[in-house]
Coordinates of C-alpha atoms in Angstrom, one line a residue:
Chain N
M28 CA 91.2 69.5 191.0
S29 CA 93.3 70.3 193.6
E30 CA 92.8 68.7 196.8
P31 CA 91.3 71.1 200.0
R32 CA 94.8 72.2 201.8
N33 CA 93.0 71.8 205.3
T34 CA 92.0 68.2 206.0
T35 CA 90.8 68.3 209.1
R36 CA 88.2 71.3 208.0
P37 CA 87.1 70.1 205.0
S38 CA 83.9 72.0 204.8
I39 CA 85.9 75.0 204.8
G40 CA 87.6 74.0 201.5
R41 CA 84.2 73.0 199.8
P42 CA 81.1 74.7 200.9
G43 CA 78.3 73.4 199.9
I44 CA 77.3 75.8 197.4
S45 CA 80.5 74.7 195.3
R46 CA 79.3 71.4 195.8
A47 CA 76.0 72.0 194.1
A48 CA 77.4 74.1 191.3
E49 CA 79.9 71.4 190.5
G50 CA 76.9 68.9 190.2
L51 CA 75.2 71.4 188.1
A52 CA 77.7 71.9 186.0
K53 CA 78.1 67.9 185.6
T54 CA 74.9 67.7 184.5
I55 CA 74.9 70.3 181.9
I56 CA 78.1 68.8 180.4
I57 CA 76.8 65.6 180.5
I58 CA 73.4 66.8 178.5
S59 CA 75.4 68.9 176.0
G60 CA 77.3 65.7 175.4
W61 CA 74.6 63.5 174.9
T62 CA 72.6 65.9 173.0
A63 CA 75.3 65.9 169.9
I64 CA 74.8 62.2 169.5
A65 CA 70.9 62.6 169.9
L66 CA 70.7 65.4 167.4
L67 CA 72.9 63.2 164.7
G68 CA 70.1 60.5 165.4
A69 CA 67.6 62.7 165.1
I70 CA 68.6 64.1 161.7
A71 CA 69.2 60.7 160.2
A72 CA 65.6 59.8 161.7
Y73 CA 63.7 62.9 160.2
L74 CA 65.6 62.4 156.6
F75 CA 64.4 58.8 156.4
I76 CA 60.9 59.7 157.5
E77 CA 60.6 62.8 155.0
S78 CA 62.0 60.3 152.4
R79 CA 59.8 57.3 153.1
S80 CA 57.3 58.1 150.6
A81 CA 59.9 58.7 147.8
I82 CA 61.4 55.2 148.8
S83 CA 58.2 53.5 148.8
E84 CA 56.9 54.7 145.6
V85 CA 59.6 55.3 143.6
G86 CA 62.3 52.8 145.1
L87 CA 65.5 53.6 147.0
W88 CA 67.3 51.6 144.4
S89 CA 65.5 52.8 141.3
M90 CA 66.4 56.2 142.3
I91 CA 70.4 55.4 143.1
S92 CA 70.4 53.9 139.8
G93 CA 68.4 55.7 137.9
E94 CA 69.7 57.5 134.8
L95 CA 67.0 60.6 133.8
W96 CA 66.4 63.4 136.0
Y97 CA 63.2 64.9 135.0
P98 CA 61.2 65.7 138.2
T99 CA 59.0 68.0 137.0
S100 CA 57.9 66.4 133.7
K101 CA 54.4 64.8 133.6
T102 CA 56.0 61.3 134.5
A103 CA 58.7 62.3 136.5
Q104 CA 61.9 60.7 136.3
Y105 CA 63.4 60.6 139.7
G106 CA 67.0 59.1 138.4
F107 CA 70.2 60.1 141.3
L108 CA 72.9 59.1 138.6
P109 CA 73.7 62.6 136.6
S110 CA 73.8 63.9 140.3
E111 CA 75.9 60.8 141.5
T112 CA 78.3 61.5 138.5
G113 CA 78.6 65.0 138.8
T114 CA 79.4 64.2 142.4
L115 CA 82.2 62.0 141.7
W116 CA 83.8 64.3 139.0
V117 CA 83.9 67.2 141.7
A118 CA 85.3 64.9 144.1
I119 CA 87.9 63.2 142.0
V120 CA 89.3 66.7 140.4
A121 CA 89.3 68.1 144.0
L122 CA 91.4 65.2 145.7
M123 CA 93.9 65.1 142.4
L124 CA 94.1 68.9 143.5
C125 CA 94.4 68.8 147.0
V126 CA 95.9 65.3 147.9
P127 CA 99.8 66.0 146.3
V128 CA 99.5 70.0 147.2
G129 CA 98.2 69.0 151.0
V130 CA 100.1 66.2 151.8
A131 CA 103.1 68.1 150.6
S132 CA 102.4 71.4 152.7
A133 CA 102.0 69.0 155.8
V134 CA 105.2 67.3 155.5
Y135 CA 106.9 71.0 154.5
I136 CA 105.1 72.4 158.0
S137 CA 106.0 69.4 160.3
E138 CA 109.3 68.6 158.7
F139 CA 111.0 71.4 157.3
A140 CA 109.7 74.5 158.3
D141 CA 111.5 76.4 161.2
K142 CA 109.1 77.4 164.0
R143 CA 108.4 80.6 162.9
I144 CA 107.2 79.8 159.6
K145 CA 105.5 77.1 160.9
D146 CA 103.2 79.3 163.2
V147 CA 102.3 81.6 160.3
Y148 CA 101.7 79.3 158.5
K149 CA 99.1 77.3 160.6
S150 CA 97.5 80.6 161.1
V151 CA 96.9 81.5 157.8
I152 CA 95.4 77.6 157.2
E153 CA 93.1 77.9 159.9
F154 CA 92.2 81.7 158.5
M155 CA 91.9 79.8 155.1
A156 CA 89.5 77.3 156.7
G157 CA 87.4 80.6 157.6
I158 CA 86.7 81.7 154.4
P159 CA 82.9 81.4 153.4
S160 CA 82.4 79.3 150.6
V161 CA 80.3 81.8 148.4
V162 CA 83.3 84.4 148.6
L163 CA 85.5 81.1 146.9
G164 CA 82.3 80.8 144.5
L165 CA 82.3 84.6 143.5
I166 CA 86.1 84.6 142.8
G167 CA 85.5 81.0 140.9
L168 CA 83.2 82.2 138.8
S169 CA 84.9 86.1 137.5
L170 CA 88.3 84.3 137.1
L171 CA 88.5 80.0 137.6
A172 CA 85.4 79.8 135.6
P173 CA 86.8 82.0 132.4
W174 CA 90.1 80.3 132.8
V175 CA 89.0 76.9 132.2
R176 CA 87.0 77.8 129.3
T177 CA 89.5 79.8 127.4
T178 CA 92.2 77.0 128.7
F179 CA 90.4 74.0 127.7
G180 CA 88.5 75.7 124.7
L181 CA 85.1 74.5 126.1
D182 CA 81.6 76.2 125.3
T183 CA 81.4 77.3 129.1
G184 CA 83.6 77.3 131.5
L185 CA 81.1 76.0 134.5
T186 CA 82.3 72.4 134.7
A187 CA 82.7 69.7 137.0
F188 CA 86.1 70.6 136.2
A189 CA 86.2 74.2 137.5
A190 CA 83.8 73.0 140.4
G191 CA 86.5 70.4 141.7
L192 CA 89.3 72.9 141.5
M193 CA 87.4 75.4 143.9
V194 CA 86.7 72.6 146.1
G195 CA 89.9 71.5 146.1
V196 CA 90.8 74.4 147.6
M197 CA 88.1 74.5 150.1
C198 CA 89.6 71.0 151.1
L199 CA 93.3 71.9 151.6
P200 CA 93.0 72.9 155.3
T201 CA 91.4 70.0 156.3
I202 CA 93.9 67.7 154.8
I203 CA 97.0 70.2 155.8
S204 CA 96.1 70.1 159.2
I205 CA 95.3 66.5 160.0
A206 CA 97.9 65.2 157.8
E207 CA 100.4 67.9 159.6
D208 CA 99.1 66.3 163.1
A209 CA 99.8 62.6 161.5
L210 CA 103.3 63.5 160.8
H211 CA 103.6 65.5 164.4
A212 CA 102.2 62.5 166.0
V213 CA 105.6 60.4 164.9
P214 CA 107.9 60.0 167.6
S215 CA 111.2 61.9 166.9
E216 CA 113.5 59.2 168.3
L217 CA 112.3 57.4 164.9
R218 CA 113.6 60.8 162.8
M219 CA 116.7 61.0 164.9
G220 CA 117.1 57.0 164.5
S221 CA 117.1 57.3 161.0
L222 CA 119.3 60.6 160.6
A223 CA 121.8 58.9 163.0
L224 CA 122.2 56.3 160.2
G225 CA 123.5 58.7 158.1
N226 CA 120.6 59.3 156.1
T227 CA 119.2 63.1 155.1
R228 CA 116.4 64.9 156.1
W229 CA 114.4 63.8 153.2
Q230 CA 115.4 60.1 153.3
T231 CA 114.4 60.4 156.9
T232 CA 111.1 61.6 155.9
Y233 CA 110.2 59.7 153.0
R234 CA 111.6 56.3 153.9
V235 CA 110.5 56.4 157.7
T236 CA 108.3 59.6 159.0
I237 CA 105.6 59.1 156.2
P238 CA 105.2 55.4 156.4
A239 CA 104.9 55.6 160.0
A240 CA 102.3 58.4 159.6
S241 CA 100.3 56.8 156.5
S242 CA 97.6 55.7 158.4
G243 CA 97.0 59.1 159.3
I244 CA 97.5 60.8 156.2
F245 CA 95.0 58.2 154.8
A246 CA 92.3 59.5 157.4
A247 CA 93.4 63.1 156.3
I248 CA 92.4 62.4 152.6
M249 CA 89.2 60.5 153.5
L250 CA 88.1 63.3 155.4
G251 CA 89.1 66.1 152.6
M252 CA 87.0 63.7 150.3
G253 CA 84.1 63.9 152.8
R254 CA 84.7 67.7 152.5
A255 CA 84.6 67.5 148.7
I256 CA 81.5 65.1 148.5
G257 CA 79.3 67.2 150.6
E258 CA 80.3 70.8 149.5
T259 CA 77.3 72.9 148.2
M260 CA 77.6 76.3 147.6
V261 CA 80.9 76.6 145.5
V262 CA 79.2 73.5 143.3
L263 CA 76.3 75.2 142.9
M264 CA 77.8 78.3 141.5
L265 CA 80.4 76.5 139.3
A266 CA 79.3 73.1 138.0
G267 CA 76.6 74.4 135.6
N268 CA 74.1 72.4 137.3
S269 CA 73.1 70.3 133.7
G270 CA 70.6 67.4 134.2
I271 CA 72.9 64.9 132.0
I272 CA 75.3 62.4 133.2
P273 CA 78.6 64.2 132.4
N274 CA 81.0 61.7 130.6
T275 CA 84.0 63.7 131.4
P276 CA 84.8 66.4 134.4
F277 CA 84.7 69.0 131.3
L278 CA 80.8 68.9 131.0
P279 CA 78.5 71.0 132.9
A280 CA 77.7 68.6 136.0
R281 CA 75.2 68.3 139.1
T282 CA 76.2 67.3 142.1
L283 CA 73.7 65.6 145.0
P284 CA 74.0 68.4 147.6
G285 CA 74.0 70.8 144.5
T286 CA 70.7 69.3 143.3
I287 CA 69.3 69.0 146.5
A288 CA 70.1 73.2 147.4
G289 CA 68.9 74.3 143.9
E290 CA 65.6 72.7 144.4
L291 CA 64.3 72.5 147.6
G292 CA 63.2 75.9 147.4
E293 CA 60.7 75.0 144.2
V294 CA 58.9 72.1 145.3
V295 CA 55.5 71.6 147.0
R296 CA 56.2 70.7 150.5
G297 CA 55.3 66.9 150.9
G298 CA 55.0 66.2 147.2
Q299 CA 56.9 63.6 145.8
H300 CA 59.5 65.7 144.6
Y301 CA 60.4 66.9 148.2
S302 CA 60.5 63.8 149.5
V303 CA 62.9 62.7 146.8
L304 CA 64.8 65.4 147.6
F305 CA 65.4 64.0 151.3
A306 CA 65.8 60.7 150.0
M307 CA 68.9 61.8 148.3
G308 CA 69.7 64.0 151.3
L309 CA 69.9 60.4 153.1
V310 CA 72.2 58.8 150.3
L311 CA 74.5 61.8 150.5
F312 CA 74.2 61.4 154.8
M313 CA 75.4 57.9 154.7
V314 CA 77.8 58.4 152.3
T315 CA 79.8 60.9 154.3
F316 CA 78.6 59.3 157.2
V317 CA 80.3 55.8 156.3
I318 CA 83.5 58.2 155.2
N319 CA 84.0 60.0 158.4
L320 CA 83.7 57.1 160.5
A321 CA 86.5 55.1 158.4
A322 CA 88.6 57.9 158.3
D323 CA 88.0 58.3 162.4
S324 CA 88.8 54.6 162.9
V325 CA 91.7 54.6 161.0
L326 CA 93.0 57.8 163.1
E327 CA 92.3 56.0 166.4
R328 CA 94.2 53.0 165.3
Q329 CA 97.0 55.5 164.5
R330 CA 97.0 57.3 168.0
R331 CA 96.8 53.6 169.8
R332 CA 100.0 52.8 168.0
W333 CA 102.4 55.4 169.0
R334 CA 101.0 55.1 172.9
R335 CA 103.8 52.7 174.1
Chain F
M16 CA 141.0 44.3 161.1
V17 CA 143.5 44.8 164.2
T18 CA 146.3 46.0 162.4
N19 CA 146.1 50.2 162.0
P20 CA 142.9 50.7 164.5
T21 CA 140.6 53.3 163.3
G22 CA 137.9 55.1 164.8
S23 CA 139.9 57.6 167.2
F24 CA 138.6 61.0 168.2
D25 CA 140.7 64.1 169.3
L26 CA 138.7 66.8 171.0
E27 CA 140.3 70.0 172.1
N28 CA 138.8 72.6 173.8
V29 CA 135.2 71.6 172.6
S30 CA 132.1 73.8 174.1
V31 CA 128.3 73.2 173.1
A32 CA 125.7 76.1 173.8
Y33 CA 122.2 75.6 173.9
G34 CA 121.0 79.0 172.6
S35 CA 122.8 81.7 174.9
E36 CA 123.5 79.2 177.6
T37 CA 126.7 77.2 177.6
A38 CA 126.2 73.6 178.5
V39 CA 129.4 71.9 178.3
A40 CA 132.8 74.0 177.9
G41 CA 136.4 73.3 177.3
V42 CA 136.6 69.7 176.8
S43 CA 139.7 68.1 175.7
M44 CA 140.1 64.2 175.3
H45 CA 141.6 61.5 173.0
I46 CA 139.3 58.6 172.3
V47 CA 141.4 55.6 171.7
P48 CA 140.2 53.2 168.9
Q49 CA 138.8 49.7 169.4
S50 CA 138.4 49.9 172.7
V51 CA 135.7 51.2 175.2
T52 CA 135.1 54.8 176.7
A53 CA 132.9 55.4 179.0
L54 CA 131.4 59.0 179.8
I55 CA 129.9 59.1 183.4
G56 CA 128.8 61.7 185.5
P57 CA 125.6 63.0 187.5
S58 CA 122.6 64.0 185.5
G59 CA 122.8 67.3 183.9
C60 CA 126.7 67.0 183.2
G61 CA 126.5 67.0 179.2
K62 CA 127.5 63.5 179.0
S63 CA 124.8 63.0 176.1
T64 CA 125.3 66.6 174.5
L65 CA 129.2 65.6 174.1
L66 CA 128.6 62.2 173.0
R67 CA 126.3 63.9 170.2
C68 CA 129.0 66.3 169.2
L69 CA 131.0 62.9 167.6
N70 CA 128.4 62.5 165.1
R71 CA 127.0 66.0 164.8
M72 CA 123.4 65.0 166.1
N73 CA 123.6 68.3 168.0
D74 CA 122.7 69.9 164.7
E75 CA 119.6 68.0 164.3
L76 CA 118.4 69.4 167.7
G77 CA 118.0 73.1 166.5
N78 CA 119.7 76.4 168.2
V79 CA 122.5 74.5 169.4
K80 CA 126.3 75.8 168.8
V81 CA 129.1 73.8 168.9
E82 CA 132.8 75.3 169.3
G83 CA 136.5 73.6 169.5
S84 CA 138.1 71.1 167.2
I85 CA 136.9 67.6 166.9
R86 CA 139.0 65.5 164.6
F87 CA 138.0 62.0 163.8
D88 CA 140.9 59.9 162.3
G89 CA 142.8 63.7 162.0
L90 CA 139.7 65.1 160.1
D91 CA 137.9 67.9 161.2
I92 CA 134.6 67.1 161.2
M93 CA 133.4 70.5 162.4
D94 CA 133.9 71.2 158.5
N95 CA 131.0 70.3 156.2
R96 CA 133.4 70.8 153.2
L97 CA 135.8 68.1 154.4
L98 CA 133.4 65.8 155.7
D99 CA 129.5 66.1 155.4
P100 CA 127.6 65.4 158.9
V101 CA 125.5 62.3 156.7
D102 CA 128.8 60.9 155.9
L103 CA 130.2 61.0 159.3
R104 CA 126.8 59.5 160.4
R105 CA 127.4 56.7 158.3
R106 CA 131.0 55.8 159.9
V107 CA 129.9 56.7 163.3
G108 CA 126.5 54.9 164.3
Q109 CA 124.5 55.9 167.4
V110 CA 122.5 53.6 169.5
F111 CA 119.6 55.3 172.0
Q112 CA 118.4 55.3 175.2
K113 CA 115.2 53.8 174.4
P114 CA 114.7 51.4 171.7
N115 CA 113.8 53.0 168.4
P116 CA 113.2 50.2 166.1
F117 CA 111.3 51.8 163.1
P118 CA 107.8 50.3 162.4
M119 CA 108.6 47.7 159.7
S120 CA 109.7 44.1 160.0
I121 CA 113.0 43.0 161.5
Y122 CA 114.6 42.5 158.3
D123 CA 113.8 45.7 156.5
N124 CA 115.2 47.7 159.9
V125 CA 118.6 46.4 159.7
A126 CA 118.6 46.5 155.6
Y127 CA 117.5 50.4 156.1
G128 CA 121.0 51.9 156.2
P129 CA 122.7 49.8 153.8
K130 CA 119.6 49.8 151.1
T131 CA 119.5 53.9 151.5
H132 CA 123.5 53.9 151.1
G133 CA 122.6 52.4 147.8
T134 CA 123.2 48.2 148.3
R135 CA 120.4 47.0 146.3
A136 CA 121.1 43.2 145.6
K137 CA 119.1 40.8 147.4
A138 CA 122.2 38.6 148.2
E139 CA 124.0 41.1 149.7
L140 CA 121.6 42.5 151.6
D141 CA 120.8 39.4 153.3
A142 CA 124.4 38.7 153.8
V143 CA 124.5 42.0 155.5
V144 CA 121.9 41.4 157.9
E145 CA 122.6 38.4 158.8
Q146 CA 126.0 39.4 159.8
A147 CA 125.0 42.6 161.8
L148 CA 122.5 40.5 163.2
K149 CA 125.0 38.0 164.5
R150 CA 127.5 40.8 165.8
A151 CA 124.3 42.5 167.9
A152 CA 123.8 38.8 168.9
L153 CA 120.7 38.6 168.5
W154 CA 120.7 36.3 165.2
N155 CA 119.8 33.2 166.9
E156 CA 116.8 34.7 168.5
V157 CA 115.6 35.7 165.3
K158 CA 116.7 34.0 162.2
D159 CA 113.3 32.3 161.7
Q160 CA 111.4 35.1 161.7
L161 CA 112.8 38.2 159.9
K162 CA 109.8 39.2 158.5
K163 CA 108.1 40.1 162.1
H164 CA 107.4 43.1 162.9
A165 CA 110.0 45.0 164.7
F166 CA 107.5 46.3 167.6
E167 CA 106.7 42.4 168.3
L168 CA 110.2 41.9 170.1
S169 CA 111.3 42.3 173.9
G170 CA 112.5 45.7 174.6
G171 CA 115.9 43.8 175.2
Q172 CA 115.6 42.6 171.7
Q173 CA 114.8 45.9 170.3
Q174 CA 117.8 47.4 171.6
R175 CA 119.9 44.6 170.1
L176 CA 118.2 45.3 167.1
C177 CA 118.9 48.7 166.8
I178 CA 122.4 47.9 167.5
A179 CA 122.3 45.4 164.5
R180 CA 120.9 48.3 162.5
A181 CA 123.6 50.6 163.2
L182 CA 126.3 48.3 162.8
A183 CA 124.9 47.4 159.3
T184 CA 126.2 50.4 157.8
M185 CA 129.7 49.2 159.0
P186 CA 130.6 51.8 161.2
E187 CA 134.0 52.3 162.8
V188 CA 132.5 53.8 166.0
L189 CA 129.3 53.2 167.8
L190 CA 128.1 55.8 170.2
M191 CA 125.7 54.5 172.9
D192 CA 123.4 56.7 174.9
E193 CA 122.5 54.9 177.8
P194 CA 121.5 51.9 176.3
A195 CA 120.6 49.4 179.2
S196 CA 119.0 52.2 181.2
A197 CA 115.5 51.2 180.1
L198 CA 116.0 47.6 179.9
D199 CA 115.9 44.7 182.7
P200 CA 118.7 43.1 184.5
I201 CA 119.1 40.2 181.8
S202 CA 118.8 42.2 178.6
S203 CA 121.0 44.4 180.4
Q204 CA 123.6 41.7 180.5
Q205 CA 123.2 40.9 177.3
I206 CA 123.7 44.4 175.7
E207 CA 127.0 44.4 177.8
D208 CA 128.1 41.2 176.3
T209 CA 127.5 42.4 173.0
I210 CA 129.5 45.3 173.8
A211 CA 132.4 43.5 174.9
E212 CA 132.5 41.4 171.8
L213 CA 131.8 44.1 169.2
K214 CA 134.8 46.7 170.8
K215 CA 137.0 44.1 168.9
S216 CA 136.1 45.5 165.8
V217 CA 134.6 49.1 166.7
T218 CA 135.0 52.1 168.8
I219 CA 133.0 52.0 171.5
V220 CA 131.5 55.3 173.3
I221 CA 129.0 54.9 176.1
V222 CA 127.4 57.0 178.0
T223 CA 125.9 55.6 181.4
H224 CA 124.6 56.2 184.5
N225 CA 125.7 52.9 186.2
M226 CA 129.0 53.1 187.6
Q227 CA 129.4 49.1 187.9
Q228 CA 128.4 48.9 184.3
A229 CA 131.0 51.6 183.4
A230 CA 133.7 49.8 185.4
R231 CA 132.3 46.3 184.1
I232 CA 132.6 47.3 180.5
S233 CA 134.9 50.1 179.9
D234 CA 138.5 50.5 179.1
R235 CA 139.0 54.2 179.6
T236 CA 136.4 56.4 181.9
A237 CA 135.7 60.1 181.6
F238 CA 134.2 61.7 184.6
M239 CA 132.1 64.8 183.7
L240 CA 130.3 67.1 186.1
R241 CA 128.8 70.2 186.5
E242 CA 129.9 72.5 189.4
S243 CA 127.2 75.0 189.6
M244 CA 124.1 75.8 187.7
D245 CA 125.8 79.2 186.7
R246 CA 128.7 77.7 185.1
P247 CA 129.0 75.3 182.3
A248 CA 129.8 71.4 182.4
G249 CA 133.3 69.8 181.8
L250 CA 135.3 67.1 182.3
I251 CA 136.9 66.7 185.2
E252 CA 139.5 63.6 183.8
I253 CA 140.0 60.9 181.6
G254 CA 141.9 57.8 182.1
D255 CA 142.4 54.0 182.6
T256 CA 139.3 52.9 183.9
R257 CA 140.7 50.3 186.6
V258 CA 142.9 53.7 187.7
M259 CA 139.8 55.9 187.7
F260 CA 138.0 53.5 189.8
T261 CA 140.6 52.5 192.3
N262 CA 142.9 55.3 192.5
P263 CA 141.5 58.3 190.9
G264 CA 143.6 61.5 190.6
D265 CA 140.8 64.0 191.1
K266 CA 138.8 64.4 194.8
R267 CA 135.6 65.0 193.0
T268 CA 136.1 62.0 190.8
E269 CA 136.5 59.8 194.1
S270 CA 133.8 61.5 195.8
Y271 CA 131.5 60.5 192.8
I272 CA 132.6 57.2 192.5
T273 CA 132.3 56.2 196.1
G274 CA 128.8 57.6 196.2
R275 CA 128.9 60.5 197.9
F276 CA 127.0 62.5 195.4
G277 CA 124.9 62.1 192.0

């Protein structure tokens, strides 16, 4: 980064070996950068290739809109609707928990907490993001599911609702940290401008800071939703994995990722069921891809707005 | 409005500390109502810090301690029981160095203060917005586009919008922290004209780097200085602007004004 100090004898400042090393480093970095993009493309392509036979034999639309999931019966039915509905319920319950709690926490950390609490809170959030989902699943099985069963008077606690609650907990770190970033990015001059008008901190937060950060907060919610839709382990352990379309979140349900993870081990490699599961993966991949892309473009727009 | 003017300040032995470091010490001055008082001095002499004492915005910076007595029309503003900082700021508005309009329409920017302070009726708000924009000399330029986003205005217009926004809460005092330093000469001139008009109805305290500006627009001038890094800054003298610029009482004021340092 720094210029060679002795400009009359540049060969001493930059011997040939360092020039070669720099070139190598640059090449490695470029290759690594493109690898990530190539991998993404490869994943999409592989999903597509593996699901091709399902798409041509069963039809993509009849899978997406099919109401029955009997993959092992003699006349197999490959309808995704039970899994799609279950995924939706889990995501809705998760968002109903993690959006209010997550956004409120972000507002607290960014606008009201003093620095020491802020630092502690941030590392707690990071720690929380690192908890393996299977551990949360265990806690859900032993504590949450029985609680749901007795509280709501259900036959079983293993429902979309229980899974949604736990998935909501898992999405909290994502929502909190991204929403906090968005609030933090709001220039302090705006807060000062509002406070100097004789508004309280809360009025300032509510009427100026949060609206100014709204697109970033929205992106945080979108990314949380992406996480909720794709979460597998907790759902597999807690949702009950019923094959019936659940009319309410208080019924056992299955989700797209849960179905794939639960059944892939039992299918014949290369068979129709196998290919259908890949088609399911393709649908899931596209949904989360679109959500993440939308969230990203919203975030980028907000970043550009404050770069004055 | 002319009889019995309000908006005076009396400072006695005011000092400000950031953490353990005292930045400004021993400032005593009287600020005359409905006049323009300019705070001048080189960078780091505590002008802005002192200005922020007058609406207690130092409170918002964290780890800042203000001591001494500050009376606003005789009322001790350091005592929260007598006057809450939030109420004080409704009477003592501030305009910042960099224009900081809110990310909303022109109308909403000006209506923001009155709205949060309880004015709800549309007709009343309309009247307040119009009056504030007129006083800030922006009305003629924006009257047909009040719904336009504030960020679409030029820098000078944004600054006058911020003045209008501050005026909309009907403050008795307007604090201005180098309000024209980020603007081009024409916009700067417009701000100065606005100040000249405003001082008929409000007290103005303005921090400025620009001595010509201080000489042009102010009635009284206070010169502040930090003489060495291991001593806090203080007030050297305050007086009638004409006297300060032609026949200052202190040698250091004279050196500064004649451009020998700073």
